[in-house]
Tab-separated table of C-alpha atoms in Angstrom:
chain	number	residue	atom	x	y	z
Y	1471	MET	CA	144.284	23.822	-66.482
Y	1472	LYS	CA	145.951	21.073	-68.468
Y	1473	ARG	CA	146.820	19.268	-65.268
Y	1474	LYS	CA	143.187	19.207	-64.244
Y	1475	GLN	CA	142.176	17.897	-67.620
Y	1476	ILE	CA	144.840	15.212	-67.377
Y	1477	ASN	CA	143.609	14.237	-63.912
Y	1478	ASP	CA	140.023	14.037	-65.189
Y	1479	ASN	CA	141.131	11.820	-68.039
Y	1480	VAL	CA	143.026	9.573	-65.629
Y	1481	GLU	CA	139.917	9.247	-63.435
Y	1482	ARG	CA	137.788	8.505	-66.473
Y	1483	VAL	CA	140.257	5.781	-67.557
Y	1484	LYS	CA	140.080	4.237	-64.087
Y	1485	THR	CA	136.289	4.254	-64.159
Y	1486	ILE	CA	136.143	2.682	-67.601
Y	1487	SER	CA	138.682	0.047	-66.545
Y	1488	ALA	CA	136.552	-0.834	-63.500
Y	1489	GLN	CA	133.449	-1.149	-65.656
Y	1490	ILE	CA	135.357	-3.386	-68.100
Y	1491	ARG	CA	136.428	-5.655	-65.240
Y	1492	LEU	CA	132.811	-5.797	-63.939
Y	1493	GLN	CA	131.472	-6.755	-67.336
Y	1494	GLU	CA	134.178	-9.395	-67.762
Y	1495	SER	CA	133.193	-10.856	-64.390
Y	1496	LYS	CA	129.525	-11.011	-65.458
Y	1497	VAL	CA	130.479	-12.688	-68.741
Y	1498	HIS	CA	132.567	-15.212	-66.866
Y	1499	HIS	CA	129.697	-15.889	-64.447
Y	1500	ILE	CA	127.206	-16.368	-67.279
Y	1501	GLN	CA	129.559	-18.715	-69.096
Y	1502	ASN	CA	129.876	-20.884	-65.983
Y	1503	GLU	CA	126.060	-21.099	-65.349
Y	1504	PRO	CA	124.292	-24.321	-66.464
Y	1505	LEU	CA	122.173	-24.073	-69.598
Y	1506	VAL	CA	118.401	-23.449	-69.064
Y	1507	GLN	CA	116.002	-25.868	-70.789
Y	1508	ILE	CA	113.513	-23.452	-72.299
Y	1509	ASP	CA	110.940	-26.069	-73.375
Y	1510	VAL	CA	110.811	-27.653	-69.947
Y	1511	GLU	CA	110.393	-24.319	-68.207
Y	1512	LYS	CA	107.719	-23.280	-70.697
Y	1513	LYS	CA	105.670	-26.432	-70.065
Y	1514	LYS	CA	106.069	-25.970	-66.332
Y	1515	CYS	CA	104.806	-22.408	-66.554
Y	1516	GLU	CA	101.827	-23.471	-68.683
Y	1517	ARG	CA	100.923	-26.220	-66.211
Y	1518	GLU	CA	101.089	-23.817	-63.262
Y	1519	GLN	CA	99.046	-21.282	-65.216
Y	1520	ARG	CA	96.285	-23.848	-65.872
Y	1521	GLU	CA	96.177	-24.777	-62.174
Y	1522	VAL	CA	95.876	-21.141	-61.179
Y	1523	VAL	CA	93.031	-20.627	-63.688
Y	1524	VAL	CA	91.159	-23.678	-62.332
Y	1525	GLN	CA	91.558	-22.436	-58.751
Y	1526	GLN	CA	90.404	-18.965	-59.741
Y	1527	CYS	CA	87.260	-20.352	-61.446
Y	1528	ALA	CA	86.424	-22.462	-58.390
Y	1529	ALA	CA	86.869	-19.454	-56.120
Y	1530	GLN	CA	84.640	-17.366	-58.401
Y	1531	ARG	CA	81.866	-19.979	-58.324
Y	1532	GLU	CA	82.068	-20.156	-54.540
Y	1533	LEU	CA	81.911	-16.363	-54.347
Y	1534	CYS	CA	78.779	-16.294	-56.547
Y	1535	HIS	CA	77.137	-18.962	-54.372
Y	1536	LEU	CA	77.931	-17.047	-51.194
Y	1537	MET	CA	76.561	-13.799	-52.653
Y	1538	LYS	CA	73.275	-15.522	-53.567
Y	1539	GLU	CA	72.984	-16.960	-50.058
Y	1540	LEU	CA	73.713	-13.536	-48.600
Y	1541	GLN	CA	71.002	-11.865	-50.698
Y	1542	LYS	CA	68.495	-14.564	-49.738
Y	1543	GLY	CA	69.365	-14.180	-46.062
Y	1544	ILE	CA	68.887	-10.408	-46.241
Y	1545	VAL	CA	65.461	-10.789	-47.876
Y	1546	ASP	CA	64.341	-13.406	-45.328
Y	1547	ARG	CA	65.507	-11.267	-42.432
Y	1548	GLU	CA	63.676	-8.179	-43.672
Y	1549	LEU	CA	60.529	-10.227	-44.343
Y	1550	TRP	CA	60.357	-11.582	-40.818
Y	1551	THR	CA	61.172	-8.170	-39.413
Y	1552	ILE	CA	58.192	-6.714	-41.296
Y	1553	ARG	CA	55.858	-9.441	-40.064
Y	1554	LEU	CA	57.112	-8.889	-36.544
Y	1555	ASP	CA	56.281	-5.183	-36.911
Y	1556	PHE	CA	52.732	-6.060	-37.944
Y	1557	SER	CA	52.317	-8.291	-34.900
Y	1558	ARG	CA	53.509	-5.481	-32.641
Y	1559	ILE	CA	51.052	-3.042	-34.234
Y	1560	GLU	CA	48.221	-5.515	-33.648
Y	1561	ILE	CA	49.323	-5.907	-30.019
Y	1562	VAL	CA	49.217	-2.122	-29.547
Y	1563	SER	CA	45.698	-2.010	-31.025
Y	1564	GLN	CA	44.474	-4.783	-28.748
Y	1565	GLU	CA	46.076	-3.111	-25.742
Y	1566	ALA	CA	44.068	0.030	-26.545
Y	1567	THR	CA	40.884	-2.070	-26.681
Y	1568	LEU	CA	41.836	-3.674	-23.387
Y	1569	ARG	CA	42.307	-0.248	-21.793
Y	1570	GLU	CA	38.814	0.773	-22.923
Y	1571	LEU	CA	37.345	-2.392	-21.409
Y	1572	ARG	CA	39.249	-1.712	-18.211
Y	1573	ASN	CA	37.794	1.797	-18.007
Y	1574	GLU	CA	34.291	0.402	-18.427
Y	1575	LEU	CA	34.999	-2.209	-15.777
Y	1576	ASN	CA	36.321	0.459	-13.403
Y	1577	ASN	CA	33.061	2.389	-13.792
Y	1578	VAL	CA	31.044	-0.736	-12.999
Y	1579	GLN	CA	33.251	-1.482	-9.992
Y	1580	ALA	CA	32.817	2.090	-8.733
Y	1581	ALA	CA	29.027	1.759	-8.990
Y	1582	LEU	CA	29.173	-1.589	-7.212
Y	1583	GLU	CA	31.327	-0.112	-4.456
Y	1584	ASN	CA	28.823	2.721	-3.987
Y	1585	ILE	CA	25.968	0.234	-3.695
Y	1586	GLU	CA	27.949	-1.872	-1.241
Y	1587	ASN	CA	28.499	1.231	0.902
Y	1588	LEU	CA	24.771	1.960	0.849
Y	1589	LEU	CA	24.064	-1.651	1.770
Y	1590	THR	CA	26.539	-1.494	4.641
Y	1591	ARG	CA	24.921	1.662	6.019
Y	1592	ALA	CA	21.462	0.131	5.623
Y	1593	LYS	CA	22.529	-3.010	7.475
Y	1594	SER	CA	24.019	-0.865	10.228
Y	1595	ASN	CA	20.786	1.140	10.586
Y	1596	ALA	CA	18.699	-2.038	10.533
Y	1597	LYS	CA	20.891	-3.531	13.245
Y	1598	GLU	CA	20.433	-0.421	15.393
Y	1599	LYS	CA	16.644	-0.554	14.950
Y	1600	LEU	CA	16.637	-4.250	15.787
Y	1601	LEU	CA	18.507	-3.532	19.016
Y	1602	GLU	CA	16.052	-0.753	19.823
Y	1603	ALA	CA	13.113	-3.099	19.188
Y	1604	LYS	CA	14.713	-5.714	21.433
Y	1605	ARG	CA	15.063	-3.158	24.250
Y	1606	THR	CA	11.352	-2.393	24.065
Y	1607	CYS	CA	10.626	-6.148	24.242
Y	1608	ASN	CA	12.871	-6.995	27.197
Y	1609	ASN	CA	15.757	-7.887	24.839
Y	1610	LYS	CA	13.728	-10.672	23.289
Y	1611	LEU	CA	12.965	-11.609	19.683
Y	1612	PRO	CA	9.856	-13.293	18.256
Y	1613	GLN	CA	11.735	-16.588	17.855
Y	1614	ASP	CA	12.678	-16.625	21.555
Y	1615	PRO	CA	10.424	-18.883	23.712
Y	1616	ASP	CA	9.910	-16.176	26.370
Y	1617	PHE	CA	9.088	-13.377	23.908
Y	1618	PRO	CA	6.614	-11.181	25.887
Y	1619	TYR	CA	4.425	-10.342	22.876
Y	1620	LYS	CA	4.389	-13.791	21.328
Y	1621	ASP	CA	0.594	-14.028	21.086
Y	1622	GLU	CA	0.262	-10.554	19.550
Y	1623	PHE	CA	3.056	-11.318	17.058
Y	1624	ASN	CA	1.451	-14.616	16.042
Y	1625	ASP	CA	-1.843	-12.813	15.428
Y	1626	LEU	CA	-0.230	-10.562	12.834
Y	1627	PRO	CA	-0.994	-11.563	9.224
Y	1628	SER	CA	1.840	-13.052	7.175
Y	1629	ASP	CA	0.581	-11.519	3.937
Y	1630	LEU	CA	2.098	-8.116	3.131
Y	1631	ARG	CA	-1.159	-6.605	1.888
Y	1632	GLN	CA	-3.065	-7.723	4.958
Y	1633	LEU	CA	-0.299	-6.384	7.158
Y	1634	GLN	CA	-0.509	-3.008	5.417
Y	1635	GLU	CA	-4.292	-2.932	5.925
Y	1636	LEU	CA	-3.810	-3.708	9.606
Y	1637	CYS	CA	-1.316	-0.841	9.864
Y	1638	ILE	CA	-3.894	1.508	8.332
Y	1639	GLU	CA	-6.508	0.344	10.807
Y	1640	LEU	CA	-4.191	0.825	13.752
Y	1641	GLN	CA	-3.246	4.242	12.431
Y	1642	THR	CA	-6.916	5.176	12.362
Y	1643	ARG	CA	-7.302	4.075	15.961
Y	1644	ILE	CA	-4.267	6.087	16.942
Y	1645	ASP	CA	-5.740	9.152	15.281
Y	1646	CYS	CA	-8.777	8.781	17.508
Y	1647	MET	CA	-6.692	8.725	20.661
Y	1648	GLY	CA	-6.276	11.709	22.950
Y	1649	ALA	CA	-3.905	14.622	22.408
Y	1650	ASN	CA	-1.641	13.491	25.241
Y	1651	ASP	CA	-0.495	10.479	23.235
Y	1652	ASP	CA	0.344	12.421	20.057
Y	1653	GLN	CA	4.079	12.477	20.718
Y	1654	ILE	CA	4.208	8.740	21.342
Y	1655	VAL	CA	2.191	8.040	18.195
Y	1656	LYS	CA	4.422	10.253	16.080
Y	1657	GLU	CA	7.531	8.567	17.388
Y	1658	PHE	CA	6.008	5.177	16.682
Y	1659	GLU	CA	5.047	6.214	13.155
Y	1660	ASN	CA	8.486	7.581	12.451
Y	1661	ARG	CA	10.073	4.374	13.593
Y	1662	GLU	CA	7.696	2.302	11.518
Y	1663	ARG	CA	8.428	4.356	8.416
Y	1664	LEU	CA	12.147	4.120	9.061
Y	1665	ILE	CA	11.976	0.348	9.472
Y	1666	ALA	CA	9.945	-0.003	6.279
Y	1667	LYS	CA	12.367	2.236	4.388
Y	1668	LEU	CA	15.360	0.275	5.646
Y	1669	LYS	CA	13.778	-2.980	4.539
Y	1670	VAL	CA	13.165	-1.550	1.076
Y	1671	ASP	CA	16.738	-0.209	0.892
Y	1672	VAL	CA	18.198	-3.552	1.941
Y	1673	SER	CA	16.075	-5.415	-0.592
Y	1674	SER	CA	16.890	-2.924	-3.344
Y	1675	SER	CA	20.612	-3.006	-2.556
Y	1676	SER	CA	20.676	-6.795	-2.610
Y	1677	GLU	CA	18.851	-6.882	-5.932
Y	1678	THR	CA	21.117	-4.193	-7.407
Y	1679	ASN	CA	24.191	-6.023	-6.199
Y	1680	LYS	CA	22.942	-9.246	-7.770
Y	1681	ASN	CA	22.190	-7.479	-11.068
Y	1682	LEU	CA	25.627	-5.861	-11.144
Y	1683	VAL	CA	27.345	-9.188	-10.524
Y	1684	GLU	CA	25.334	-10.778	-13.329
Y	1685	LYS	CA	26.133	-7.858	-15.648
Y	1686	MET	CA	29.835	-8.082	-14.822
Y	1687	ASN	CA	29.877	-11.811	-15.530
Y	1688	LYS	CA	27.998	-11.263	-18.785
Y	1689	ILE	CA	30.448	-8.569	-19.924
Y	1690	LYS	CA	33.369	-10.730	-18.858
Y	1691	SER	CA	32.053	-13.691	-20.860
Y	1692	LYS	CA	32.115	-11.478	-23.964
Y	1693	TRP	CA	35.563	-9.902	-23.826
Y	1694	LEU	CA	37.705	-12.379	-21.857
Y	1695	PRO	CA	37.384	-15.414	-24.223
Y	1696	ALA	CA	37.839	-13.152	-27.252
Y	1697	LEU	CA	40.887	-11.548	-25.637
Y	1698	GLU	CA	42.393	-14.922	-24.740
Y	1699	LYS	CA	41.824	-16.207	-28.290
Y	1700	LEU	CA	43.382	-13.070	-29.758
Y	1701	LEU	CA	46.435	-13.328	-27.504
Y	1702	ASN	CA	46.791	-17.017	-28.396
Y	1703	ASP	CA	46.821	-16.113	-32.109
Y	1704	ILE	CA	49.333	-13.328	-31.484
Y	1705	ASN	CA	51.435	-15.666	-29.353
Y	1706	ARG	CA	51.489	-18.272	-32.131
Y	1707	SER	CA	52.575	-15.737	-34.762
Y	1708	PHE	CA	55.062	-14.093	-32.408
Y	1709	GLY	CA	56.606	-17.452	-31.482
Y	1710	ASN	CA	56.839	-18.570	-35.115
Y	1711	MET	CA	58.614	-15.400	-36.163
Y	1712	PHE	CA	61.054	-15.568	-33.263
Y	1713	SER	CA	61.816	-19.213	-34.064
Y	1714	LYS	CA	62.728	-18.149	-37.602
Y	1715	LEU	CA	65.216	-15.721	-36.046
Y	1716	GLY	CA	66.735	-18.506	-33.931
Y	1717	CYS	CA	65.092	-17.194	-30.740
Y	1718	ALA	CA	62.028	-17.990	-28.624
Y	1719	GLY	CA	59.119	-15.749	-27.646
Y	1720	GLU	CA	55.689	-15.921	-25.978
Y	1721	ILE	CA	52.760	-13.550	-25.374
Y	1722	ARG	CA	50.783	-14.223	-22.172
Y	1723	LEU	CA	47.740	-12.783	-20.417
Y	1724	GLU	CA	48.918	-12.135	-16.861
Y	1725	LYS	CA	46.506	-12.168	-13.906
Y	1726	THR	CA	47.956	-11.140	-10.562
Y	1727	GLY	CA	45.487	-11.535	-7.733
Y	1728	SER	CA	41.888	-12.684	-8.136
Y	1729	ASP	CA	40.130	-13.072	-11.485
Y	1730	GLU	CA	37.900	-10.081	-10.647
Y	1731	ASP	CA	40.866	-7.764	-10.024
Y	1732	TYR	CA	40.913	-6.449	-13.591
Y	1733	ASP	CA	43.260	-3.560	-12.771
Y	1734	LYS	CA	46.052	-6.096	-12.416
Y	1735	TYR	CA	45.439	-7.752	-15.796
Y	1736	GLY	CA	48.276	-7.260	-18.266
Y	1737	VAL	CA	49.972	-8.562	-21.400
Y	1738	GLY	CA	53.420	-10.044	-20.780
Y	1739	ILE	CA	56.081	-10.467	-23.464
Y	1740	PHE	CA	58.586	-13.240	-22.709
Y	1741	VAL	CA	61.664	-13.765	-24.902
Y	1742	SER	CA	64.860	-15.807	-25.086
Y	1743	PHE	CA	67.688	-14.869	-27.443
Y	1744	ARG	CA	70.095	-17.731	-26.705
Y	1745	GLY	CA	69.652	-21.482	-26.965
Y	1746	GLY	CA	68.933	-23.250	-23.670
Y	1747	GLU	CA	68.055	-19.984	-21.937
Y	1748	GLN	CA	64.749	-19.770	-20.086
Y	1749	LEU	CA	62.149	-17.254	-21.231
Y	1750	GLN	CA	62.410	-13.920	-19.449
Y	1751	GLN	CA	59.864	-11.117	-19.363
Y	1752	LEU	CA	60.755	-8.219	-21.651
Y	1753	THR	CA	61.880	-5.283	-19.481
Y	1754	ARG	CA	64.306	-2.416	-19.901
Y	1755	HIS	CA	66.688	-4.059	-17.425
Y	1756	ALA	CA	66.709	-7.742	-18.446
Y	1757	GLN	CA	67.475	-7.284	-22.166
Y	1758	SER	CA	69.876	-5.104	-24.120
Y	1759	GLY	CA	68.776	-2.181	-26.283
Y	1760	GLY	CA	69.184	-4.183	-29.484
Y	1761	GLU	CA	67.130	-7.081	-28.127
Y	1762	ARG	CA	64.348	-4.732	-27.006
Y	1763	ALA	CA	64.372	-3.053	-30.413
Y	1764	LEU	CA	63.986	-6.460	-32.108
Y	1765	CYS	CA	60.861	-7.132	-30.028
Y	1766	THR	CA	59.132	-3.747	-30.201
Y	1767	ALA	CA	60.524	-1.787	-33.178
Y	1768	LEU	CA	57.792	-0.221	-35.306
Y	1769	CYS	CA	59.999	1.499	-37.908
Y	1770	VAL	CA	62.564	0.050	-40.332
Y	1771	ASP	CA	65.050	2.407	-42.007
Y	1772	GLU	CA	66.558	1.670	-45.465
Y	1773	ILE	CA	64.712	-1.623	-45.857
Y	1774	ASN	CA	66.104	-2.087	-49.390
Y	1775	GLN	CA	69.713	-1.395	-48.415
Y	1776	GLY	CA	72.081	-3.679	-50.343
Y	1777	MET	CA	69.373	-5.098	-52.662
Y	1778	ASP	CA	69.557	-5.211	-56.412
Y	1779	ALA	CA	66.558	-4.317	-58.586
Y	1780	VAL	CA	65.286	-7.928	-58.732
Y	1781	ASN	CA	65.251	-8.479	-54.975
Y	1782	GLU	CA	63.928	-4.969	-54.345
Y	1783	ARG	CA	60.994	-5.729	-56.650
Y	1784	LYS	CA	60.353	-9.032	-54.854
Y	1785	MET	CA	60.469	-7.298	-51.481
Y	1786	PHE	CA	58.013	-4.611	-52.598
Y	1787	GLN	CA	55.539	-7.159	-54.008
Y	1788	LEU	CA	55.814	-9.239	-50.831
Y	1789	LEU	CA	55.236	-6.124	-48.729
Y	1790	VAL	CA	52.098	-5.252	-50.719
Y	1791	LYS	CA	50.812	-8.828	-50.404
Y	1792	VAL	CA	51.370	-9.037	-46.634
Y	1793	THR	CA	49.850	-5.628	-45.853
Y	1794	THR	CA	46.704	-6.282	-47.924
Y	1795	GLU	CA	45.922	-9.748	-46.522
Y	1796	CYS	CA	43.811	-8.337	-43.626
Y	1797	ASP	CA	41.729	-5.182	-43.255
Y	1798	ASN	CA	43.390	-3.836	-40.111
Y	1799	SER	CA	46.990	-3.803	-41.399
Y	1800	GLN	CA	48.710	-0.716	-42.698
Y	1801	TYR	CA	52.236	0.175	-43.730
Y	1802	PHE	CA	53.809	3.494	-44.651
Y	1803	LEU	CA	56.612	3.396	-47.250
Y	1804	LEU	CA	58.551	6.661	-47.723
Y	1805	THR	CA	60.821	6.687	-50.775
Y	1806	PRO	CA	62.206	9.260	-53.236
Y	1807	LYS	CA	61.798	6.829	-56.144
Y	1808	LEU	CA	60.231	3.498	-57.129
Y	1809	LEU	CA	61.042	0.846	-59.688
Y	1810	ARG	CA	59.047	0.916	-62.904
Y	1811	HIS	CA	56.067	-1.361	-63.628
Y	1812	LEU	CA	55.381	-2.368	-60.012
Y	1813	GLN	CA	52.074	-4.066	-59.157
Y	1814	PHE	CA	49.782	-2.284	-56.690
Y	1815	GLY	CA	46.649	-3.642	-55.001
Y	1816	GLU	CA	43.331	-1.803	-54.819
Y	1817	SER	CA	43.934	-0.924	-51.164
Y	1818	VAL	CA	47.300	0.755	-51.875
Y	1819	MET	CA	47.139	4.555	-51.786
Y	1820	ILE	CA	49.931	6.664	-53.318
Y	1821	HIS	CA	50.634	10.265	-52.272
Y	1822	THR	CA	53.061	12.225	-54.467
Y	1823	ILE	CA	54.519	15.209	-52.611
Y	1824	MET	CA	55.525	18.071	-54.928
Y	1825	ASN	CA	57.472	20.581	-52.853
Y	1826	GLY	CA	60.574	22.769	-53.064
Y	1827	LYS	CA	61.762	26.301	-53.775
Y	1828	GLN	CA	61.423	25.956	-57.561
Y	1829	ILE	CA	57.940	24.383	-57.564
Y	1830	MET	CA	55.357	26.343	-59.513
Y	1831	ASN	CA	52.020	27.466	-58.141
Y	1832	TYR	CA	49.323	24.811	-58.333
Y	1833	LYS	CA	47.189	27.151	-60.478
Y	1834	GLN	CA	49.888	27.099	-63.165
Y	1835	TRP	CA	50.080	23.287	-63.256
Y	1836	ASN	CA	48.862	21.854	-66.569
Y	1837	VAL	CA	47.752	18.327	-65.751
Y	1838	VAL	CA	46.777	17.420	-69.327
Y	1839	LYS	CA	50.130	18.552	-70.708
Y	1840	HIS	CA	51.959	16.643	-67.994
Y	1841	LEU	CA	50.074	13.432	-68.785
Y	1842	GLU	CA	50.823	13.824	-72.486
Y	1843	ASN	CA	54.528	14.244	-71.763
Y	1844	ALA	CA	54.503	11.215	-69.492
Y	1845	HIS	CA	52.722	9.153	-72.152
Y	1846	ASN	CA	55.210	10.178	-74.850
Y	1847	TYR	CA	58.243	9.682	-72.632
Y	1848	ARG	CA	60.485	6.813	-73.698
Y	1849	PRO	CA	63.551	6.172	-71.513
């Protein structure tokens, strides 16, 4: 037991001796080091500190400037996106109007086609009767020099009324003829009536065809210039908005085929998203999904994302101003909350939806009490 204690003491002495030698070495090292000039080092530290502060202030100012530019860019982008949405809505409305006009035009074309079919059949029947008349006259016509009944034909009156009176007179004579000639007379009468009817049908069809063509041209003169003017206005707005986005875009009225082939009329959207690139028609194959969404999106989610209260207020007031500039614009804003003291136009309608498991029955709702509480509320 004593031996162990002695050994422990010996080890402790060795450890303490080693520590003493280490400390002596450190003291010797410190004594040999050159003296530090405290004042010089202090001034050097202060100078470096001032430089760091100046650099930090400059970096802070640059950061503030970049944040302002970022906020302005976000507001401008959302503004042009909203205006682009309005242009797309107007295009959809005009396309609906164009479809209605096309339906009306299709009805007119169907009626015209029916009349043309009647006219074709009438011409065919008239041609057959003319051939039959030629066979009875040795295949000759009144304008031929050797027409066998030239004298009789020249004796016929040129006035329609006189010709009708002559027909009545001849009919009377035929009635006085013998019974053996009844079949011939009936056949002659039938042919005369058929010829007269065919002449009336041909005249009526020609007049109807002329009236339909005039009506079509009149209708076309009403909607085509207005449609072209509307598309020009849309094209100007669409192009301006795309130029603000660093792109190019056009709206065109496309006519494939003749001008009367209204079924092939269409509205073409042509866009270019890179500088120097030619305009290409907007299709689901030529552009990417993001590019197509930029051209035709009708819904914007989280429009105020990343905005502070000041810019959110500006965006809301700008939205109200843009949507109330014309009578046919509308915009739906869905939000769980609004900033206080916003300005609303007369055409703005607000719907407050009160719903949920804890909502009371509408019969229990005290409107007067609620208004008093709202009036007395002070945040």
